[in-house]
Short mmCIF file of C-alpha atoms in Angstrom, two decimals:
data_model
loop_
_atom_site.label_atom_id
_atom_site.label_comp_id
_atom_site.label_asym_id
_atom_site.label_seq_id
_atom_site.Cartn_x
_atom_site.Cartn_y
_atom_site.Cartn_z
CA MET A 5 152.39 -35.23 -54.27
CA ASP A 6 154.59 -38.32 -54.53
CA TRP A 7 154.19 -40.99 -57.20
CA VAL A 8 152.38 -43.50 -55.00
CA GLU A 9 149.77 -40.81 -54.24
CA ARG A 10 149.43 -40.04 -57.94
CA VAL A 11 148.87 -43.70 -58.73
CA ALA A 12 146.38 -43.90 -55.86
CA GLY A 13 144.48 -41.08 -57.56
CA ILE A 14 143.78 -43.08 -60.73
CA LYS A 15 140.16 -42.60 -61.72
CA PRO A 16 138.65 -46.05 -62.29
CA TRP A 17 135.44 -46.70 -64.15
CA LYS A 18 132.76 -47.15 -61.50
CA ARG A 19 129.21 -48.50 -61.48
CA HIS A 20 127.46 -50.13 -58.52
CA GLY A 21 130.71 -51.27 -56.89
CA GLU A 22 131.93 -53.19 -59.95
CA ARG A 23 135.60 -54.03 -60.26
CA ALA A 24 137.53 -52.15 -62.92
CA PRO A 25 141.22 -53.08 -62.65
CA HIS A 26 141.98 -52.15 -66.27
CA LYS A 27 144.25 -49.17 -65.56
CA PRO A 28 146.09 -50.85 -62.66
CA LEU A 29 146.79 -53.88 -64.86
CA LEU A 30 148.16 -51.66 -67.64
CA LEU A 31 150.40 -49.85 -65.16
CA LEU A 32 151.66 -53.15 -63.73
CA TYR A 33 152.33 -54.32 -67.28
CA ALA A 34 154.21 -51.09 -68.06
CA LEU A 35 156.27 -51.39 -64.85
CA GLY A 36 157.22 -54.93 -65.82
CA ARG A 37 158.29 -53.67 -69.25
CA PHE A 38 160.31 -50.92 -67.56
CA GLN A 39 162.21 -53.49 -65.50
CA ARG A 40 163.07 -55.43 -68.66
CA ASP A 41 163.39 -52.75 -71.34
CA GLY A 42 163.80 -49.43 -69.55
CA GLY A 43 161.78 -46.58 -71.02
CA ARG A 44 161.19 -48.03 -74.47
CA PRO A 45 157.75 -47.24 -75.93
CA ILE A 46 155.13 -49.99 -75.97
CA PRO A 47 153.38 -50.50 -79.33
CA PHE A 48 149.73 -51.41 -78.95
CA SER A 49 150.31 -54.15 -81.51
CA SER A 50 152.64 -55.95 -79.09
CA ALA A 51 150.67 -55.14 -75.93
CA GLU A 52 147.15 -56.00 -77.14
CA ALA A 53 147.30 -59.77 -76.68
CA GLU A 54 149.18 -59.59 -73.37
CA LEU A 55 146.83 -56.97 -71.92
CA GLY A 56 143.87 -58.98 -73.15
CA LEU A 57 145.16 -62.04 -71.30
CA LEU A 58 145.68 -60.03 -68.10
CA LEU A 59 142.14 -58.68 -68.27
CA LYS A 60 140.73 -62.13 -68.98
CA GLU A 61 142.66 -63.70 -66.09
CA PHE A 62 142.33 -60.99 -63.46
CA GLY A 63 139.59 -58.64 -64.61
CA PRO A 64 135.87 -58.94 -63.86
CA PRO A 65 133.77 -61.67 -65.51
CA ARG A 66 132.23 -59.27 -68.04
CA ARG A 67 133.89 -58.91 -71.43
CA THR A 68 136.31 -56.03 -71.75
CA SER A 69 138.92 -54.66 -74.12
CA PRO A 70 142.62 -53.83 -73.78
CA GLY A 71 141.89 -50.65 -75.69
CA TYR A 72 140.09 -49.15 -72.68
CA PRO A 73 143.08 -48.74 -70.36
CA PHE A 74 145.52 -48.03 -73.20
CA HIS A 75 143.44 -44.97 -74.10
CA HIS A 76 141.82 -43.90 -70.83
CA LEU A 77 144.96 -43.96 -68.66
CA THR A 78 146.05 -40.84 -70.58
CA ASN A 79 143.39 -38.94 -68.60
CA ASP A 80 145.19 -39.50 -65.29
CA ASP A 81 147.91 -37.43 -63.63
CA SER A 82 151.07 -37.53 -65.77
CA LEU A 83 151.28 -41.33 -65.85
CA TRP A 84 150.79 -42.47 -69.44
CA LEU A 85 151.10 -40.99 -72.91
CA VAL A 86 149.89 -42.28 -76.28
CA GLU A 87 150.96 -41.18 -79.73
CA THR A 88 150.23 -42.44 -83.22
CA MET A 89 151.73 -42.22 -86.69
CA HIS A 90 149.87 -38.91 -86.94
CA GLY A 91 151.35 -37.36 -83.80
CA PRO A 92 150.69 -37.05 -80.04
CA GLY A 93 147.35 -38.12 -78.60
CA SER A 94 145.29 -41.28 -78.49
CA PRO A 95 142.87 -42.09 -81.32
CA GLY A 96 140.37 -43.53 -78.81
CA ALA A 97 139.66 -46.81 -77.09
CA GLU A 98 138.40 -48.76 -80.12
CA LEU A 99 140.74 -51.58 -81.09
CA GLY A 100 140.47 -50.82 -84.80
CA ARG A 101 141.52 -47.20 -84.35
CA LEU A 102 144.46 -48.09 -82.12
CA ARG A 103 145.66 -50.68 -84.64
CA GLU A 104 145.19 -48.53 -87.73
CA ALA A 105 146.91 -45.52 -86.16
CA GLN A 106 149.84 -47.69 -85.02
CA ALA A 107 149.37 -46.39 -81.49
CA ILE A 108 152.32 -46.43 -79.12
CA GLY A 109 152.09 -45.96 -75.35
CA ARG A 110 154.76 -44.98 -72.87
CA LEU A 111 155.12 -44.02 -69.25
CA HIS A 112 155.23 -40.24 -68.78
CA PRO A 113 158.81 -38.86 -68.95
CA ASP A 114 158.52 -37.51 -65.39
CA LEU A 115 157.56 -40.96 -64.11
CA LEU A 116 160.33 -42.61 -66.13
CA ARG A 117 162.85 -40.19 -64.64
CA ALA A 118 161.60 -40.93 -61.12
CA LEU A 119 161.77 -44.70 -61.71
CA THR A 120 165.33 -44.36 -63.00
CA ASP A 121 166.47 -42.17 -60.08
CA ASP A 122 164.77 -44.24 -57.35
CA SER A 123 165.41 -47.97 -57.75
CA GLY A 124 162.78 -48.86 -55.13
CA LEU A 125 159.94 -46.86 -56.70
CA VAL A 126 158.87 -49.55 -59.17
CA VAL A 127 158.40 -51.98 -56.27
CA ARG A 128 156.46 -49.49 -54.14
CA LEU A 129 154.14 -48.63 -57.03
CA ALA A 130 153.60 -52.26 -57.96
CA ARG A 131 152.87 -53.31 -54.40
CA TYR A 132 150.38 -50.48 -54.00
CA LEU A 133 148.59 -51.43 -57.23
CA LEU A 134 148.44 -55.08 -56.20
CA ASP A 135 147.19 -54.38 -52.66
CA ALA A 136 144.62 -51.82 -53.80
CA ASN A 137 143.06 -53.97 -56.52
CA PHE A 138 143.59 -57.69 -55.96
CA GLU A 139 143.50 -60.33 -53.26
CA PRO A 140 146.97 -61.42 -52.07
CA SER A 141 146.56 -64.96 -53.43
CA LEU A 142 146.60 -63.50 -56.97
CA HIS A 143 149.70 -61.30 -56.62
CA PRO A 144 152.33 -63.91 -57.61
CA ASP A 145 150.43 -64.90 -60.77
CA ILE A 146 149.97 -61.27 -61.83
CA CYS A 147 153.66 -60.51 -61.30
CA ARG A 148 154.60 -63.57 -63.31
CA LEU A 149 152.42 -62.57 -66.27
CA VAL A 150 153.59 -58.94 -66.35
CA GLY A 151 157.22 -59.89 -65.72
CA LEU A 152 157.66 -57.99 -62.45
CA GLU A 153 160.39 -58.88 -59.97
CA LEU A 154 159.46 -57.55 -56.52
CA ASN A 155 162.54 -58.48 -54.54
CA ASP A 156 163.51 -55.13 -53.01
CA GLN A 157 163.64 -55.91 -49.29
CA VAL A 158 163.43 -52.31 -48.09
CA ALA A 159 160.40 -51.51 -50.23
CA ALA A 160 158.82 -54.82 -49.24
CA ALA A 161 159.29 -54.03 -45.56
CA GLU A 162 157.77 -50.57 -46.02
CA GLN A 163 154.79 -52.04 -47.86
CA ALA A 164 154.32 -54.78 -45.28
CA SER A 165 154.16 -52.11 -42.59
CA LEU A 166 151.54 -50.16 -44.56
CA SER A 167 149.49 -53.29 -45.24
CA ALA A 168 149.56 -54.29 -41.59
CA ALA A 169 148.27 -50.87 -40.64
CA ARG A 170 145.34 -51.14 -43.04
CA ARG A 171 144.35 -54.78 -42.60
CA ASN A 172 143.00 -56.33 -39.44
CA PRO A 173 145.48 -58.99 -38.27
CA ALA A 174 142.83 -60.64 -36.07
CA PHE A 175 140.60 -61.46 -39.06
CA ARG A 176 142.41 -64.68 -39.96
CA GLU A 177 142.31 -66.10 -36.45
CA ARG A 178 138.61 -65.25 -35.96
CA VAL A 179 137.65 -66.96 -39.22
CA LEU A 180 139.75 -70.07 -38.61
CA VAL A 181 138.33 -70.45 -35.11
CA ALA A 182 134.77 -69.97 -36.38
CA TYR A 183 135.23 -72.77 -38.91
CA GLU A 184 137.16 -74.92 -36.42
CA TYR A 185 140.32 -74.87 -38.53
CA CYS A 186 138.60 -76.74 -41.35
CA CYS A 187 138.22 -75.80 -45.02
CA ALA A 188 134.60 -74.79 -45.63
CA PHE A 189 134.72 -76.40 -49.08
CA CYS A 190 136.56 -79.71 -48.68
CA ALA A 191 136.94 -80.21 -44.89
CA TYR A 192 140.75 -80.26 -45.11
CA GLU A 193 142.57 -79.62 -41.87
CA GLY A 194 146.28 -79.81 -41.19
CA TRP A 195 148.72 -78.94 -38.45
CA LEU A 196 152.48 -78.49 -38.16
CA ASP A 197 154.01 -78.16 -34.69
CA GLY A 198 150.68 -77.03 -33.29
CA THR A 199 150.03 -74.42 -36.00
CA ALA A 200 147.39 -74.64 -38.73
CA ALA A 201 149.09 -75.45 -42.04
CA GLY A 202 147.63 -74.79 -45.49
CA LEU A 203 144.56 -72.91 -44.22
CA ASP A 204 143.71 -69.24 -44.55
CA ALA A 205 140.88 -66.75 -44.18
CA ALA A 206 139.45 -65.74 -47.55
CA HIS A 207 137.48 -62.53 -48.07
CA VAL A 208 134.27 -63.15 -50.02
CA ARG A 209 133.95 -59.49 -50.98
CA TRP A 210 137.54 -58.43 -51.56
CA TRP A 211 139.18 -56.18 -49.00
CA ALA A 212 140.34 -53.88 -51.83
CA PHE A 213 136.68 -53.30 -52.76
CA ASP A 214 135.30 -52.37 -49.34
CA GLY A 215 135.09 -55.95 -48.12
CA PRO A 216 135.04 -55.75 -44.31
CA ASP A 217 137.21 -57.83 -41.98
CA ASP A 218 134.03 -59.27 -40.49
CA LEU A 219 133.18 -62.90 -39.90
CA ASP A 220 130.23 -62.73 -42.30
CA ASN A 221 132.67 -61.80 -45.08
CA GLY A 222 135.13 -64.59 -44.35
CA LEU A 223 135.63 -68.26 -45.16
CA CYS A 224 138.21 -70.69 -43.87
CA LEU A 225 139.66 -72.28 -47.01
CA CYS A 226 142.61 -74.51 -47.80
CA ALA A 227 145.32 -72.99 -49.97
CA ILE A 228 144.15 -74.45 -53.28
CA HIS A 229 140.47 -73.67 -52.80
CA HIS A 230 141.33 -70.15 -51.61
CA LYS A 231 143.23 -69.56 -54.85
CA LEU A 232 140.44 -71.01 -56.99
CA PHE A 233 137.83 -68.96 -55.10
CA ASP A 234 139.76 -65.73 -55.75
CA LYS A 235 140.24 -66.71 -59.40
CA GLY A 236 136.52 -67.28 -59.90
CA VAL A 237 136.75 -71.02 -60.56
CA LEU A 238 134.78 -71.58 -57.36
CA GLY A 239 131.96 -69.50 -55.96
CA LEU A 240 128.86 -69.59 -53.79
CA THR A 241 125.17 -69.60 -54.58
CA PRO A 242 122.59 -67.55 -52.67
CA GLN A 243 121.61 -70.84 -50.99
CA ARG A 244 125.20 -71.18 -49.71
CA THR A 245 126.10 -74.15 -51.86
CA ILE A 246 129.39 -74.35 -53.74
CA ALA A 247 129.43 -73.30 -57.40
CA VAL A 248 132.01 -74.54 -59.92
CA SER A 249 132.55 -72.59 -63.12
CA ARG A 250 131.53 -74.37 -66.30
CA LYS A 251 134.60 -72.76 -67.89
CA PHE A 252 136.92 -74.80 -65.68
CA ALA A 253 138.15 -77.90 -67.49
CA SER A 254 140.44 -80.73 -66.48
CA ARG A 255 140.76 -84.42 -67.24
CA SER A 256 142.82 -85.04 -64.13
CA PRO A 257 141.22 -87.40 -61.60
CA ALA A 258 142.68 -85.20 -58.86
CA ALA A 259 140.93 -82.12 -60.26
CA GLY A 260 137.70 -84.08 -60.51
CA GLN A 261 137.92 -84.99 -56.86
CA MET A 262 139.19 -81.64 -55.58
CA VAL A 263 137.16 -79.27 -57.77
CA LEU A 264 134.43 -80.74 -59.96
CA SER A 265 132.96 -82.88 -57.20
CA LEU A 266 132.30 -79.74 -55.13
CA ALA A 267 129.52 -78.52 -57.46
CA GLY A 268 126.29 -78.22 -55.50
CA ARG A 269 127.84 -79.31 -52.21
CA PRO A 270 126.57 -77.40 -49.14
CA LEU A 271 129.03 -74.91 -47.71
CA ARG A 272 130.34 -75.80 -44.27
CA GLU A 273 128.81 -73.35 -41.80
CA PRO A 274 130.65 -71.69 -38.89
CA GLN A 275 130.09 -72.75 -35.31
CA ARG A 276 126.53 -72.44 -34.04
CA GLY A 277 125.67 -68.90 -33.04
CA LEU A 278 128.28 -67.29 -35.32
CA ASP A 279 127.46 -65.32 -38.45
CA PRO A 280 127.43 -67.24 -41.76
CA VAL A 281 128.51 -65.55 -44.98
CA ASP A 282 126.32 -62.54 -45.73
CA GLY A 283 124.16 -62.78 -48.85
CA GLY A 284 125.26 -59.35 -50.05
CA HIS A 285 128.89 -60.42 -50.08
CA ILE A 286 127.97 -63.62 -51.92
CA ASP A 287 126.13 -61.55 -54.53
CA TRP A 288 129.19 -59.31 -54.99
CA HIS A 289 131.44 -62.33 -55.55
CA ILE A 290 128.97 -63.82 -58.05
CA ARG A 291 128.91 -60.58 -60.07
CA GLN A 292 132.55 -59.50 -59.77
CA VAL A 293 134.68 -62.64 -59.45
CA PHE A 294 132.90 -65.92 -60.27
CA ARG A 295 133.35 -67.04 -63.87
CA GLY A 296 129.82 -68.15 -64.54
CA PRO A 297 127.78 -69.95 -65.57
CA ALA A 298 127.99 -72.64 -62.93
CA ARG A 299 128.04 -76.37 -63.55
CA HIS A 300 124.93 -78.33 -62.65
#
């Protein structure tokens, strides 16, 4: 079994289709540390705040703890080890225990050896973790926060080939045609040399979490609203109106016009006779992505 397969075998916490990217985020964080510091151990005291920020930014809306992945990743296949001032083994997932025991985590020696011997492995692992757990619009921000540089052209080409095989390339065109090349939130449309510019097809239920490449799971969104939709700043209500998170704050007039003014606005529907967004996919996005409560 190669290392990508081992990482693919990570056992996430599961309940009713909920997102649980805790372990993938810890691994991405550890890979970023490897690129900067090699195989140095990672004290929980230095990782706690950074992991907490990653989980807050890219985890599900429910509250969670950086102690969960730091402890539970030790249960997976030779990926992560934890030791304390008392010896090998994790003291548990509770923050107090990890702090008091001066817990230190590290990538497994076998994985460190493989990363050192194969310069492209860190990129292949990172790209798998990103594709399998997050929408593409979030990948650059995650890499920036964990300090990952994914500039290996060979690995990128291999991953692009794998992604193309898994994703349906016709999805984007079907969605843009259905919404007449117009953002379903703000009505933006733009063209450059006869090609739509700044528009994309957003999955409501993420592809990485069994979201189908079907029209009733897609929205045509401009680049900024696509990003804010995937971040949970924007969402949908069961009545197909636009929701804006009460947690989003800005004093910028531009943000007021582009974001805050959308609250309660009806969603643009696709062409007559085509499937609107399915209520089940809206419900998933409300529970797993949207940072509620919504503004009124």
